[in-house]
CSV table of C-alpha atoms and ligand atoms in Angstrom, one decimal:
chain,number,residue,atom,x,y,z
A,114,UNK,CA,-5.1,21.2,1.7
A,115,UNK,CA,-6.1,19.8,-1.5
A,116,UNK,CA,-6.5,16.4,-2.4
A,117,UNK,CA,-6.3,14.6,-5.5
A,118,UNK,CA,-6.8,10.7,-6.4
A,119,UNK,CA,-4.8,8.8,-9.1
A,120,UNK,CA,-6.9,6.1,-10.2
A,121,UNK,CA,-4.3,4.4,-11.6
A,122,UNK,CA,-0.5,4.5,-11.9
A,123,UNK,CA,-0.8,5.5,-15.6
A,124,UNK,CA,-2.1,8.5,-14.5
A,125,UNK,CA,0.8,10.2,-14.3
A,126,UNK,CA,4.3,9.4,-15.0
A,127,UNK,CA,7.6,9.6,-13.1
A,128,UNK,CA,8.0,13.2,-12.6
A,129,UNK,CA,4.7,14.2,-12.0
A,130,UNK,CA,5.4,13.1,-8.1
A,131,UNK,CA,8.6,15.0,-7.6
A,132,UNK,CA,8.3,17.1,-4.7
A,133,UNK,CA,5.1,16.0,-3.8
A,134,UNK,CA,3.1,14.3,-1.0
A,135,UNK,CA,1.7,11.0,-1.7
A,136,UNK,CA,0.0,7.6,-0.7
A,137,UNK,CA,0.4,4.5,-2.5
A,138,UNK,CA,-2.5,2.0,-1.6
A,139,UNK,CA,-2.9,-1.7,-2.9
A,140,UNK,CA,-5.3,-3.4,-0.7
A,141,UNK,CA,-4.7,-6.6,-1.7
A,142,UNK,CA,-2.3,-7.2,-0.5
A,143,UNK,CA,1.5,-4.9,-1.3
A,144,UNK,CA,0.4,-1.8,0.8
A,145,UNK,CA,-1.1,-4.1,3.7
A,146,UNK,CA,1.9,-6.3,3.7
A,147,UNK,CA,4.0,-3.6,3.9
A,148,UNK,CA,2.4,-2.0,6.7
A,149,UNK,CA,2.4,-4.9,8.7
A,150,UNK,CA,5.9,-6.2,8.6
A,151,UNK,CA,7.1,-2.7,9.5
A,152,UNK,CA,4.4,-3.0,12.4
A,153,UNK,CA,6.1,-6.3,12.7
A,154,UNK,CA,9.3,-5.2,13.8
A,155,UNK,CA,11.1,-5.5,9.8
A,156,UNK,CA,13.8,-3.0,9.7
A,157,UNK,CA,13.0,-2.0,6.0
A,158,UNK,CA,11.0,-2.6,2.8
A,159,UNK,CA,13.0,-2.6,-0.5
A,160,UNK,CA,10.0,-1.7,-3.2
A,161,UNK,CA,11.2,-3.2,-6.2
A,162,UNK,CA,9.8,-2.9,-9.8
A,163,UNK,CA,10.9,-6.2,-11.7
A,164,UNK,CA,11.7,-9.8,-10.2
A,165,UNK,CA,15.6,-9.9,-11.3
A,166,UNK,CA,16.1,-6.5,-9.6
A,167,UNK,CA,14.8,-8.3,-6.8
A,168,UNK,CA,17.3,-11.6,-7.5
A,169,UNK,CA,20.1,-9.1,-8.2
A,170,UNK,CA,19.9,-7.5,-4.5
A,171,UNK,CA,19.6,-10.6,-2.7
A,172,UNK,CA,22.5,-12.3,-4.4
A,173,UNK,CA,24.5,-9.1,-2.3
A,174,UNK,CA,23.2,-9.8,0.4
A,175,UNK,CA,24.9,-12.7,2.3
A,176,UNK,CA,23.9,-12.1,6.2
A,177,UNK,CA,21.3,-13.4,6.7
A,178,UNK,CA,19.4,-10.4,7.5
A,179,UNK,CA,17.7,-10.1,4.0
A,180,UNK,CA,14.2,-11.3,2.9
A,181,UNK,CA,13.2,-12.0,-0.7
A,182,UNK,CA,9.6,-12.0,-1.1
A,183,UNK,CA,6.8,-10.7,-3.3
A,184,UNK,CA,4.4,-12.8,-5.7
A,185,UNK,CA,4.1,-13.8,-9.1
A,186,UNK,CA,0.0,-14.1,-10.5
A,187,UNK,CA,-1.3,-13.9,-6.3
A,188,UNK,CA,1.5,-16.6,-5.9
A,189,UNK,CA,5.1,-17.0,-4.2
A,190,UNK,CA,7.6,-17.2,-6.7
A,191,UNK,CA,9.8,-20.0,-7.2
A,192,UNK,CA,13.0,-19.4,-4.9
A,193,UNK,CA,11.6,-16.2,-2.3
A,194,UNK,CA,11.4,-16.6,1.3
A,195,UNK,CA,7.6,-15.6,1.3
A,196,UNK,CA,4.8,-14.8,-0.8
A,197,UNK,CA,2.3,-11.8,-0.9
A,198,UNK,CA,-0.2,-12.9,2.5
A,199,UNK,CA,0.4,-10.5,4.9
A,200,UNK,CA,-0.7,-12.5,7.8
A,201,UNK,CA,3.1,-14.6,7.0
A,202,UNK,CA,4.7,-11.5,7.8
A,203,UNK,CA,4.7,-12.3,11.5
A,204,UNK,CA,7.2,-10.8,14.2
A,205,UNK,CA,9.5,-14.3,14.5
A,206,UNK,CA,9.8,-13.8,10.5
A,207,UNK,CA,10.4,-10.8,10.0
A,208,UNK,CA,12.0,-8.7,13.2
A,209,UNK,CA,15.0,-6.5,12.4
A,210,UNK,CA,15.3,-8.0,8.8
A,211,UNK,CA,15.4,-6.0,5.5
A,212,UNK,CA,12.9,-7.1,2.6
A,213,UNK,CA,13.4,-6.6,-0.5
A,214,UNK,CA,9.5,-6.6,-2.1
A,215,UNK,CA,8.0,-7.4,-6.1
A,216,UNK,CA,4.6,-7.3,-6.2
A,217,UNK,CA,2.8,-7.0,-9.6
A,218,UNK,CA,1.4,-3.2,-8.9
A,219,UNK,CA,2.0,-2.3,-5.7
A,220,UNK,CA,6.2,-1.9,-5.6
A,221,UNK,CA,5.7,-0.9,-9.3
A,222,UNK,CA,3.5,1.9,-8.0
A,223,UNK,CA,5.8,3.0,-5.3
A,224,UNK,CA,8.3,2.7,-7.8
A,225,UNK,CA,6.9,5.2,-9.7
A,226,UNK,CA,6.4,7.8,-7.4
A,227,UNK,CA,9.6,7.7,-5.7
A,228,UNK,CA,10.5,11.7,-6.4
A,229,UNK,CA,8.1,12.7,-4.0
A,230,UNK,CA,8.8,14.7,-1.1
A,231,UNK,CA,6.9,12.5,0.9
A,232,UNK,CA,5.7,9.2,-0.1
A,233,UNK,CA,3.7,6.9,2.9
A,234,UNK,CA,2.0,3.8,2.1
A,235,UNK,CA,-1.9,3.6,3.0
A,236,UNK,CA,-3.9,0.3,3.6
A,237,UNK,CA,-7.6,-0.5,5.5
A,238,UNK,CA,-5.0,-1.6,8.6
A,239,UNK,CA,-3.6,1.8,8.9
A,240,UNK,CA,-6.1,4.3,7.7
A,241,UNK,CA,-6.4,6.0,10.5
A,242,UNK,CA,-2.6,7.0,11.3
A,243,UNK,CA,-1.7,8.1,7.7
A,244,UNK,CA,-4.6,10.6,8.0
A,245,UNK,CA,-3.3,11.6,11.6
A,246,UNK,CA,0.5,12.3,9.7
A,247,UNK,CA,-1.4,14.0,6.9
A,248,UNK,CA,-3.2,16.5,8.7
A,249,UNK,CA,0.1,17.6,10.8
A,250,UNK,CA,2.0,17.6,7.4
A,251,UNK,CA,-0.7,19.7,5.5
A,252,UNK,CA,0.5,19.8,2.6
A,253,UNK,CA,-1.5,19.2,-0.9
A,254,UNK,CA,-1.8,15.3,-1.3
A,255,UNK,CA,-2.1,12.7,-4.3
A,256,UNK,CA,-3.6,9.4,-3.4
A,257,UNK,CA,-1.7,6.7,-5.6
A,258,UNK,CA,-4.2,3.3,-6.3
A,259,UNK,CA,-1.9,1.0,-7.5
A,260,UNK,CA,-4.9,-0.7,-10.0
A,261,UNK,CA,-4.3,-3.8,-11.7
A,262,UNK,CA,-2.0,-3.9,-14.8
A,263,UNK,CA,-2.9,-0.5,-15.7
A,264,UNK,CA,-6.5,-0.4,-14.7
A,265,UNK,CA,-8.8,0.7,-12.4
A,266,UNK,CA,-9.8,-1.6,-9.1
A,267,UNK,CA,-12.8,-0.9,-6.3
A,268,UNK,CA,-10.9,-1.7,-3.2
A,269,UNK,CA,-7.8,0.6,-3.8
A,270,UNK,CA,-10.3,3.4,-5.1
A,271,UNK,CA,-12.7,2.7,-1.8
A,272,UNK,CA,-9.9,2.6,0.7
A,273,UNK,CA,-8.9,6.0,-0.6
A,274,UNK,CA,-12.3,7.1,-0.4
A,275,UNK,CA,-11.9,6.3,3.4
A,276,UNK,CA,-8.9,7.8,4.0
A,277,UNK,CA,-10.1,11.1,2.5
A,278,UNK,CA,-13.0,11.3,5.1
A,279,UNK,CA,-10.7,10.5,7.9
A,280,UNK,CA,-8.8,13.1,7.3
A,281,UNK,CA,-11.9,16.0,6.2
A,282,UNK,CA,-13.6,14.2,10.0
A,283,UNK,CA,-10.0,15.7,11.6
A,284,UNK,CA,-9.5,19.0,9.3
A,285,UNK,CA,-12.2,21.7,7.8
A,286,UNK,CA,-11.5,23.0,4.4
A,287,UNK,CA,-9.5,20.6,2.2
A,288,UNK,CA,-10.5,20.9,-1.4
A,289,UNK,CA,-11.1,17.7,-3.2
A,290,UNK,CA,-10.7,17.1,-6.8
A,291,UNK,CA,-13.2,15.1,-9.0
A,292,UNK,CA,-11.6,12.0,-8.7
A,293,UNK,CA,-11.6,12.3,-5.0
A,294,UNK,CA,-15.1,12.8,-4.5
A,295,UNK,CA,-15.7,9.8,-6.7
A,296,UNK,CA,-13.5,7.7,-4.3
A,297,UNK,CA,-15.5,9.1,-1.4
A,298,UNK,CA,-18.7,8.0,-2.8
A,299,UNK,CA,-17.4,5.0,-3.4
A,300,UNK,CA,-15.8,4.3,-0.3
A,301,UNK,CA,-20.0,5.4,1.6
A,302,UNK,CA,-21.3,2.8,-0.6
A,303,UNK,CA,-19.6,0.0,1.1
A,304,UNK,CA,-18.7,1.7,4.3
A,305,UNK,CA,-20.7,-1.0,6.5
A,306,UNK,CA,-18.8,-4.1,4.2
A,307,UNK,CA,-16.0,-3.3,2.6
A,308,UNK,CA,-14.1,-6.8,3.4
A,309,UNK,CA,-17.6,-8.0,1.2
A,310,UNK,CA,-17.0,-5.7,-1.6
A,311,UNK,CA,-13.1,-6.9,-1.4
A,312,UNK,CA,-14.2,-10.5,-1.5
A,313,UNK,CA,-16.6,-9.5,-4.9
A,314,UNK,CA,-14.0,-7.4,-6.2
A,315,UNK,CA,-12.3,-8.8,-9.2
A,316,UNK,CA,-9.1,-9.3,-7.8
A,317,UNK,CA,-10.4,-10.6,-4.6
A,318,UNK,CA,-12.5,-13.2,-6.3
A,319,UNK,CA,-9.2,-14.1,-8.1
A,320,UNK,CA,-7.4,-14.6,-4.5
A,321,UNK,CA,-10.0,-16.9,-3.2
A,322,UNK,CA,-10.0,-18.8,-6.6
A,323,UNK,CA,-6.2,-19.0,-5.8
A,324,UNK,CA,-6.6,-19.9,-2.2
A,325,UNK,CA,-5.9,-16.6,-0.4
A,326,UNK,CA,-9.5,-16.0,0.8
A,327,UNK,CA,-8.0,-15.8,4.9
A,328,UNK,CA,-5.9,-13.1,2.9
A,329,UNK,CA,-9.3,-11.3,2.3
A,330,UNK,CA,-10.6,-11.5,5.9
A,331,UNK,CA,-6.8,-9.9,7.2
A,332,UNK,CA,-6.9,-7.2,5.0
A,333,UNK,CA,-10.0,-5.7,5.7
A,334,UNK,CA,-9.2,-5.0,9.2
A,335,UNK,CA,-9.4,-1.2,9.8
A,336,UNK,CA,-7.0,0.8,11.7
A,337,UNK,CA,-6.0,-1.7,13.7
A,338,UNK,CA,-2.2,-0.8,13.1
A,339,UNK,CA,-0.4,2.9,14.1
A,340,UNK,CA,2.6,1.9,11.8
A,341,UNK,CA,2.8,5.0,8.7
A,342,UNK,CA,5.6,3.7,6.4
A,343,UNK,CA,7.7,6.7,5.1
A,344,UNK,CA,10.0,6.3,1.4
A,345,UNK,CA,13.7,7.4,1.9
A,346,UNK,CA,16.9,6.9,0.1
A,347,UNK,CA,15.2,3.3,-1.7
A,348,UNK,CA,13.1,2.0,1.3
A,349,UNK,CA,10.2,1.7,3.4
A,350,UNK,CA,10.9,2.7,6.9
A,351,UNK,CA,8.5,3.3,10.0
A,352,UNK,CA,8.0,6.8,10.1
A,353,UNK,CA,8.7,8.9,13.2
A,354,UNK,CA,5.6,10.6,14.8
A,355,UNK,CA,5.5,14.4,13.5
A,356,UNK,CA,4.9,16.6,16.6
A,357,UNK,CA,1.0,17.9,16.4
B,192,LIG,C1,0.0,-6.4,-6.5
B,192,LIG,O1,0.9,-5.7,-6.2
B,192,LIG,O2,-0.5,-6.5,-7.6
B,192,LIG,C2,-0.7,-7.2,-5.4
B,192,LIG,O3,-0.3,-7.0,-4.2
B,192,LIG,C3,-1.0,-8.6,-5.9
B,192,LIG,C4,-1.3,-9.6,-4.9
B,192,LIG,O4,-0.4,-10.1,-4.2
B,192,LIG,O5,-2.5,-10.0,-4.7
């Protein structure tokens, strides 16, 4: 198995993914809301790439069964059912219910890599489980950071730091590319506080300007969730467990 890290979505374009295996991570917040409604009992997750994509499947959807939600600049936008704070994604909110997702980099990251064979999303909350599917997939994998507007961030970069030595701790031999040992050194730096490093982070300090700092303390919390959301056919579903 090799592994590779994309440091940022404009790493690579569109097709680059087809047929491959990769993780999308934002942090904070898209990848750790997503994992956590799915663990929350939400049927699906529509990633979507632009806000009147996001009006134009809700206005089809009459039942009652739909979500709109995402943020705008850290902050609901005007009109959605909920914002980007993964802690409002609770069971009574969002059991059995599709959501259709914008988020400023995350859904535009998964977005972008939706030719791939396999595409999961990775956060701190589920770290442990994606490497678990990885290792019984072993295939070759690219590790997505969703950035911010184009650029690098620490938190994405360190959790896939993380996720690379949970899966070299289960498997010998995997081959890791420049950018992936980077992320690994990264990701030792703060191993003993990485919910400190997310609240210095540039973004972090943005949500805690914005008044998201409980946002901070929620998505820090390490593989405390099994849930591995898988991309099919347009959403985010819970992925069935692969036999070992
Ligand atoms: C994003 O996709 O850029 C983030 O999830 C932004 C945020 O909600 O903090």
């Amino acid at each position: 198995m090799k592994i590779n890290v994309l440091l940022s979505p404009l790493n690579a374009d569109e097709l680059f993914f087809t047929g491959k295996t990769t993780v999308v991570i934002d942090v904070l917040r898209a990848t750790t809301v997503i994992n956590t409604a799915l663990n929350n009992g939400a049927k699906e997750i529509i990633p979507v790439g632009s806000i009147d994509f996001a009006m134009k499947i809700s206005g089809n959807a009459h039942d009652g069964q739909s979500l709109l939600c995402g943020e705008r600049n850290t902050k609901i936008i005007e009109g959605f059912n909920l914002g980007n704070s993964p802690q409002d994604y609770k069971k009574e909110v969002v059991e059995g219910k599709s959501i259709i997702l914008f988020t400023t980099n995350g859904t535009k990251a998964i977005v972008r890599a939706k030719f791939s064979e396999n595409l999961l999303t990775c956060s701190f909350n589920n770290l442990a489980s994606v490497a678990e599917h990885l290792v019984k997939i072993n295939e070759d994998v690219q590790v997505l950071c969703a950035g911010s507007n184009g650029m690098y961030c620490i938190e994405d970069t360190s959790c896939a730091g993380k996720l690379i030595n949970e899966i070299t701790s289960r498997k010998e031999g995997v081959e890791l590319s420049d950018a992936a040992r980077s992320s690994v050194a990264i990701s030792n730096e703060f191993a003993f506080n990485h919910e400190d490093m997310m609240r210095n982070c540039e973004h972090g300090k943005l949500l805690i300007e914005n008044g998201f700092e409980e946002d901070i303390r929620f998505c820090a919390e390490t593989s405390n969730i099994n849930t591995v959301p898988f991309f099919t056919n347009g959403v985010l579903k819970v992925s069935p467990s692969i036999p070992a």
